[in-house]
Amino acid sequence: MLAYATYSEGFRPGGWNRGGGVPATSTETDDDGNLLVTTVGPTYESDDVKNYELGWKMTLMDGSMQFNGSAYYIDWTDMQVTRFDPQNVSILTFVENAADATIQGAEGDLIYKPNENLTFFGAFSVNSTELKSVYGKAVELAPVGSQLPLTPSHQISLRARYDWFMDNGWNTYVQGAIQTAASSYSSVVAAKRVEQDSYTALDASIGGVKDSWKVELFAENLSDERAELFINDQDDTLRVVTNRPFTLSLRVSYDL
């Protein structure tokens, strides 16, 4: 067993906003009388992360199992958030330091080989993310306590593979896999924040190798799941990035 601890820091550099410092022309206000679009600052600062991590690499059961993983806590401050403003100041994208957030979670991967033919693979991640404070003025964000975007609370991947040798000389295998992910959100910006549904996808394959020949049959996304991987409105057009539909593929190759 190997155990380790890591502390690390990172940042994205600050910069300048073209047209920053110009008062907004909009007079639209919220229920409290505050301008919905305020003056955009001429500059923005770096945002910073501090990462605290404990990890392990383990070989168990007389070498038949390998288990690696880590647990972490990330403190994210002065988060940089962008806003495209086509009418209040100028047709530009502005950046401001708008929020603080935390991320805590764990991830790991597992390989288990109970005998020479059968192998199990697994991987997981669990995350708890939260907006701790919101102080931006140019971009309206989700409320304090909201989940960060594109971060499902859990993701799991499992795969089983069975290999065997046939009397006719073929080295063959059959394999099945499942992937699942919890729901997530598309953005931290309130106006663009859409919930992306949870999903589960199934794959299977069978194949064999003999001498220079290799033949494999793949069935991807057996349940024909339409996973919502990323929802956005780039270029003012709603787009949903999804996975492939059910796909059946045959691959035949010969090595010279």
Tab-separated table of C-alpha atoms in Angstrom:
chain	number	residue	atom	x	y	z
A	1	MET	CA	0.000	0.000	0.000
A	2	LEU	CA	1.156	3.506	-0.856
A	3	ALA	CA	-0.506	6.496	0.838
A	4	TYR	CA	0.136	10.131	0.023
A	5	ALA	CA	-0.992	13.649	0.888
A	6	THR	CA	-0.966	16.599	-1.468
A	7	TYR	CA	-1.470	20.337	-1.075
A	8	SER	CA	-1.524	22.371	-4.261
A	9	GLU	CA	-2.568	25.793	-5.497
A	10	GLY	CA	-3.634	27.012	-8.910
A	11	PHE	CA	-5.064	30.086	-10.620
A	12	ARG	CA	-6.290	31.559	-13.853
A	13	PRO	CA	-4.702	34.926	-14.612
A	14	GLY	CA	-6.692	38.135	-14.507
A	15	GLY	CA	-7.112	40.529	-17.401
A	16	TRP	CA	-8.862	43.516	-18.917
A	17	ASN	CA	-12.420	44.034	-20.119
A	18	ARG	CA	-12.719	45.900	-23.413
A	19	GLY	CA	-15.247	48.621	-22.774
A	20	GLY	CA	-15.023	48.030	-19.033
A	21	GLY	CA	-15.747	50.962	-16.742
A	22	VAL	CA	-18.488	52.306	-19.022
A	23	PRO	CA	-21.817	52.767	-17.190
A	24	ALA	CA	-24.625	50.510	-18.361
A	25	THR	CA	-27.374	52.206	-20.340
A	26	SER	CA	-30.127	49.893	-19.106
A	27	THR	CA	-32.551	51.285	-16.508
A	28	GLU	CA	-34.250	47.922	-15.868
A	29	THR	CA	-34.404	47.170	-12.142
A	30	ASP	CA	-35.322	44.231	-9.924
A	31	ASP	CA	-38.003	44.235	-7.206
A	32	ASP	CA	-35.634	46.044	-4.830
A	33	GLY	CA	-34.861	48.817	-7.312
A	34	ASN	CA	-31.330	47.618	-8.140
A	35	LEU	CA	-30.082	47.883	-11.712
A	36	LEU	CA	-30.100	44.455	-13.306
A	37	VAL	CA	-26.992	45.383	-15.325
A	38	THR	CA	-24.388	47.520	-13.605
A	39	THR	CA	-21.079	49.063	-14.587
A	40	VAL	CA	-18.566	46.434	-15.672
A	41	GLY	CA	-15.132	46.787	-14.109
A	42	PRO	CA	-12.214	47.616	-16.430
A	43	THR	CA	-10.177	44.690	-15.038
A	44	TYR	CA	-10.724	41.392	-13.271
A	45	GLU	CA	-8.449	39.498	-10.910
A	46	SER	CA	-7.175	35.935	-10.993
A	47	ASP	CA	-9.340	33.243	-9.452
A	48	ASP	CA	-7.601	30.807	-7.146
A	49	VAL	CA	-7.988	27.227	-5.966
A	50	LYS	CA	-6.428	25.499	-2.981
A	51	ASN	CA	-6.521	21.701	-3.108
A	52	TYR	CA	-6.112	19.339	-0.149
A	53	GLU	CA	-5.896	15.665	-1.098
A	54	LEU	CA	-5.307	12.283	0.514
A	55	GLY	CA	-4.772	9.300	-1.757
A	56	TRP	CA	-3.831	5.638	-1.826
A	57	LYS	CA	-2.620	2.904	-4.173
A	58	MET	CA	-3.307	-0.617	-2.923
A	59	THR	CA	-2.601	-4.171	-4.077
A	60	LEU	CA	-4.789	-6.693	-2.231
A	61	MET	CA	-5.766	-10.382	-2.147
A	62	ASP	CA	-2.328	-11.719	-3.076
A	63	GLY	CA	-2.108	-9.414	-6.062
A	64	SER	CA	-5.477	-10.244	-7.604
A	65	MET	CA	-6.978	-6.829	-6.750
A	66	GLN	CA	-5.762	-3.277	-7.306
A	67	PHE	CA	-7.566	-0.335	-5.686
A	68	ASN	CA	-6.469	3.275	-6.180
A	69	GLY	CA	-8.287	6.384	-5.043
A	70	SER	CA	-8.223	9.780	-3.421
A	71	ALA	CA	-10.339	12.101	-1.300
A	72	TYR	CA	-10.090	15.848	-1.767
A	73	TYR	CA	-11.296	19.266	-0.657
A	74	ILE	CA	-10.992	22.276	-2.984
A	75	ASP	CA	-11.484	25.899	-1.972
A	76	TRP	CA	-12.236	28.088	-5.032
A	77	THR	CA	-12.211	31.862	-4.532
A	78	ASP	CA	-12.872	34.880	-6.781
A	79	MET	CA	-14.446	32.681	-9.440
A	80	GLN	CA	-14.232	34.202	-12.929
A	81	VAL	CA	-17.629	34.322	-14.637
A	82	THR	CA	-18.367	35.629	-18.149
A	83	ARG	CA	-21.337	37.493	-19.573
A	84	PHE	CA	-22.090	38.339	-23.185
A	85	ASP	CA	-23.686	41.796	-23.231
A	86	PRO	CA	-25.182	42.771	-26.621
A	87	GLN	CA	-27.041	45.921	-25.523
A	88	ASN	CA	-26.138	47.543	-22.203
A	89	VAL	CA	-22.464	48.449	-22.653
A	90	SER	CA	-21.181	46.960	-25.900
A	91	ILE	CA	-21.358	43.809	-27.979
A	92	LEU	CA	-18.608	42.171	-25.940
A	93	THR	CA	-18.081	39.388	-23.441
A	94	PHE	CA	-17.170	40.650	-19.986
A	95	VAL	CA	-15.476	38.795	-17.139
A	96	GLU	CA	-15.807	39.502	-13.429
A	97	ASN	CA	-14.880	37.878	-10.144
A	98	ALA	CA	-18.301	36.842	-8.943
A	99	ALA	CA	-18.337	34.025	-6.372
A	100	ASP	CA	-16.595	31.598	-4.024
A	101	ALA	CA	-17.218	27.839	-3.981
A	102	THR	CA	-16.075	24.574	-2.446
A	103	ILE	CA	-15.730	21.079	-3.866
A	104	GLN	CA	-15.315	17.982	-1.738
A	105	GLY	CA	-15.384	14.426	-2.920
A	106	ALA	CA	-13.633	11.168	-3.616
A	107	GLU	CA	-12.740	9.092	-6.669
A	108	GLY	CA	-11.250	5.694	-7.279
A	109	ASP	CA	-10.675	2.809	-9.651
A	110	LEU	CA	-10.646	-0.944	-9.049
A	111	ILE	CA	-9.346	-3.975	-10.958
A	112	TYR	CA	-10.154	-7.466	-9.674
A	113	LYS	CA	-9.043	-10.673	-11.365
A	114	PRO	CA	-10.457	-13.692	-9.468
A	115	ASN	CA	-8.983	-16.150	-12.004
A	116	GLU	CA	-6.996	-16.142	-15.239
A	117	ASN	CA	-10.123	-15.745	-17.399
A	118	LEU	CA	-12.334	-13.238	-15.599
A	119	THR	CA	-11.546	-9.567	-14.913
A	120	PHE	CA	-13.690	-6.874	-13.286
A	121	PHE	CA	-13.057	-3.157	-13.695
A	122	GLY	CA	-14.727	-0.327	-11.797
A	123	ALA	CA	-14.427	3.425	-11.312
A	124	PHE	CA	-16.409	5.945	-9.298
A	125	SER	CA	-16.541	9.568	-8.249
A	126	VAL	CA	-18.707	11.314	-5.674
A	127	ASN	CA	-18.776	15.083	-5.335
A	128	SER	CA	-20.473	17.655	-3.167
A	129	THR	CA	-20.148	21.149	-4.632
A	130	GLU	CA	-21.564	24.404	-3.334
A	131	LEU	CA	-21.574	28.108	-4.090
A	132	LYS	CA	-20.491	29.618	-0.770
A	133	SER	CA	-20.941	33.285	-1.616
A	134	VAL	CA	-22.089	35.363	-4.595
A	135	TYR	CA	-20.988	38.979	-4.979
A	136	GLY	CA	-20.822	39.633	-8.728
A	137	LYS	CA	-22.726	42.584	-10.141
A	138	ALA	CA	-22.501	42.148	-13.915
A	139	VAL	CA	-23.584	38.501	-13.982
A	140	GLU	CA	-26.586	37.108	-12.095
A	141	LEU	CA	-25.606	33.713	-10.690
A	142	ALA	CA	-27.476	30.837	-9.102
A	143	PRO	CA	-28.204	31.434	-5.396
A	144	VAL	CA	-25.816	30.620	-2.559
A	145	GLY	CA	-25.881	26.899	-1.788
A	146	SER	CA	-26.384	25.863	-5.422
A	147	GLN	CA	-24.490	22.981	-7.035
A	148	LEU	CA	-21.652	23.871	-9.393
A	149	PRO	CA	-22.233	23.118	-13.100
A	150	LEU	CA	-21.171	19.967	-14.965
A	151	THR	CA	-20.494	18.122	-11.701
A	152	PRO	CA	-22.833	15.171	-11.057
A	153	SER	CA	-23.080	14.111	-7.421
A	154	HIS	CA	-21.909	10.652	-8.459
A	155	GLN	CA	-20.624	8.754	-11.487
A	156	ILE	CA	-20.009	5.006	-11.688
A	157	SER	CA	-18.510	2.805	-14.405
A	158	LEU	CA	-18.404	-1.020	-14.233
A	159	ARG	CA	-16.997	-3.490	-16.743
A	160	ALA	CA	-16.593	-7.285	-16.798
A	161	ARG	CA	-14.458	-9.204	-19.302
A	162	TYR	CA	-14.042	-12.938	-19.827
A	163	ASP	CA	-11.147	-14.276	-21.931
A	164	TRP	CA	-10.639	-17.857	-23.069
A	165	PHE	CA	-8.608	-19.868	-25.563
A	166	MET	CA	-10.402	-22.094	-28.053
A	167	ASP	CA	-9.080	-25.392	-29.398
A	168	ASN	CA	-8.938	-23.975	-32.927
A	169	GLY	CA	-6.358	-21.365	-31.862
A	170	TRP	CA	-8.611	-18.343	-31.348
A	171	ASN	CA	-8.015	-16.146	-28.285
A	172	THR	CA	-11.543	-14.822	-27.648
A	173	TYR	CA	-13.305	-12.533	-25.215
A	174	VAL	CA	-16.743	-11.238	-24.265
A	175	GLN	CA	-17.270	-7.992	-22.376
A	176	GLY	CA	-20.109	-5.944	-20.885
A	177	ALA	CA	-20.076	-2.451	-19.396
A	178	ILE	CA	-22.416	0.012	-17.680
A	179	GLN	CA	-21.952	3.722	-17.015
A	180	THR	CA	-24.239	5.896	-14.939
A	181	ALA	CA	-24.193	9.522	-13.837
A	182	ALA	CA	-26.457	11.626	-11.654
A	183	SER	CA	-28.099	14.821	-12.891
A	184	SER	CA	-26.089	18.025	-13.167
A	185	TYR	CA	-26.522	21.654	-14.220
A	186	SER	CA	-25.340	23.313	-17.400
A	187	SER	CA	-24.141	26.640	-16.006
A	188	VAL	CA	-23.607	28.688	-12.870
A	189	VAL	CA	-25.266	31.701	-14.570
A	190	ALA	CA	-28.919	31.862	-13.523
A	191	ALA	CA	-30.349	32.671	-16.962
A	192	LYS	CA	-28.466	29.807	-18.623
A	193	ARG	CA	-28.811	27.229	-15.840
A	194	VAL	CA	-30.609	24.094	-17.053
A	195	GLU	CA	-30.761	20.734	-15.294
A	196	GLN	CA	-29.184	17.908	-17.300
A	197	ASP	CA	-30.894	14.591	-16.604
A	198	SER	CA	-29.182	11.578	-15.079
A	199	TYR	CA	-28.443	8.707	-17.442
A	200	THR	CA	-27.347	5.076	-17.670
A	201	ALA	CA	-25.718	3.521	-20.740
A	202	LEU	CA	-24.878	-0.105	-21.562
A	203	ASP	CA	-22.201	-1.471	-23.907
A	204	ALA	CA	-21.180	-4.981	-24.956
A	205	SER	CA	-18.589	-6.540	-27.233
A	206	ILE	CA	-17.237	-9.903	-28.340
A	207	GLY	CA	-14.150	-10.695	-30.335
A	208	GLY	CA	-11.180	-12.886	-31.029
A	209	VAL	CA	-7.576	-12.896	-32.228
A	210	LYS	CA	-5.824	-15.640	-34.191
A	211	ASP	CA	-2.420	-15.269	-35.816
A	212	SER	CA	-2.687	-12.011	-37.809
A	213	TRP	CA	-6.488	-11.851	-37.776
A	214	LYS	CA	-8.598	-9.843	-35.334
A	215	VAL	CA	-12.418	-9.760	-35.371
A	216	GLU	CA	-14.580	-7.723	-32.965
A	217	LEU	CA	-18.310	-6.952	-32.746
A	218	PHE	CA	-19.332	-3.901	-30.670
A	219	ALA	CA	-22.783	-2.881	-29.416
A	220	GLU	CA	-22.680	0.629	-27.958
A	221	ASN	CA	-25.518	2.256	-25.987
A	222	LEU	CA	-27.717	-0.857	-26.007
A	223	SER	CA	-30.626	0.963	-24.333
A	224	ASP	CA	-30.430	3.831	-26.878
A	225	GLU	CA	-30.109	6.334	-24.016
A	226	ARG	CA	-29.968	10.023	-25.018
A	227	ALA	CA	-27.662	11.385	-22.323
A	228	GLU	CA	-27.656	15.174	-21.897
A	229	LEU	CA	-23.907	15.745	-21.635
A	230	PHE	CA	-23.940	19.536	-22.090
A	231	ILE	CA	-26.753	22.030	-22.703
A	232	ASN	CA	-25.765	25.511	-23.915
A	233	ASP	CA	-27.021	28.401	-26.032
A	234	GLN	CA	-23.876	29.203	-27.966
A	235	ASP	CA	-24.611	31.760	-30.722
A	236	ASP	CA	-28.113	32.220	-29.210
A	237	THR	CA	-29.092	28.727	-30.340
A	238	LEU	CA	-30.068	26.091	-27.804
A	239	ARG	CA	-27.794	23.074	-28.194
A	240	VAL	CA	-27.851	19.722	-26.425
A	241	VAL	CA	-24.657	17.706	-26.699
A	242	THR	CA	-25.601	14.055	-26.413
A	243	ASN	CA	-23.971	10.653	-26.703
A	244	ARG	CA	-24.161	8.339	-29.690
A	245	PRO	CA	-27.434	6.462	-30.241
A	246	PHE	CA	-27.419	2.668	-30.320
A	247	THR	CA	-24.556	1.667	-32.607
A	248	LEU	CA	-23.552	-1.792	-33.831
A	249	SER	CA	-20.064	-2.080	-35.315
A	250	LEU	CA	-17.966	-4.866	-36.813
A	251	ARG	CA	-14.204	-4.534	-37.039
A	252	VAL	CA	-12.009	-6.959	-38.981
A	253	SER	CA	-8.268	-6.426	-39.280
A	254	TYR	CA	-5.251	-8.304	-40.571
A	255	ASP	CA	-1.668	-7.464	-39.561
A	256	LEU	CA	0.925	-8.001	-42.281
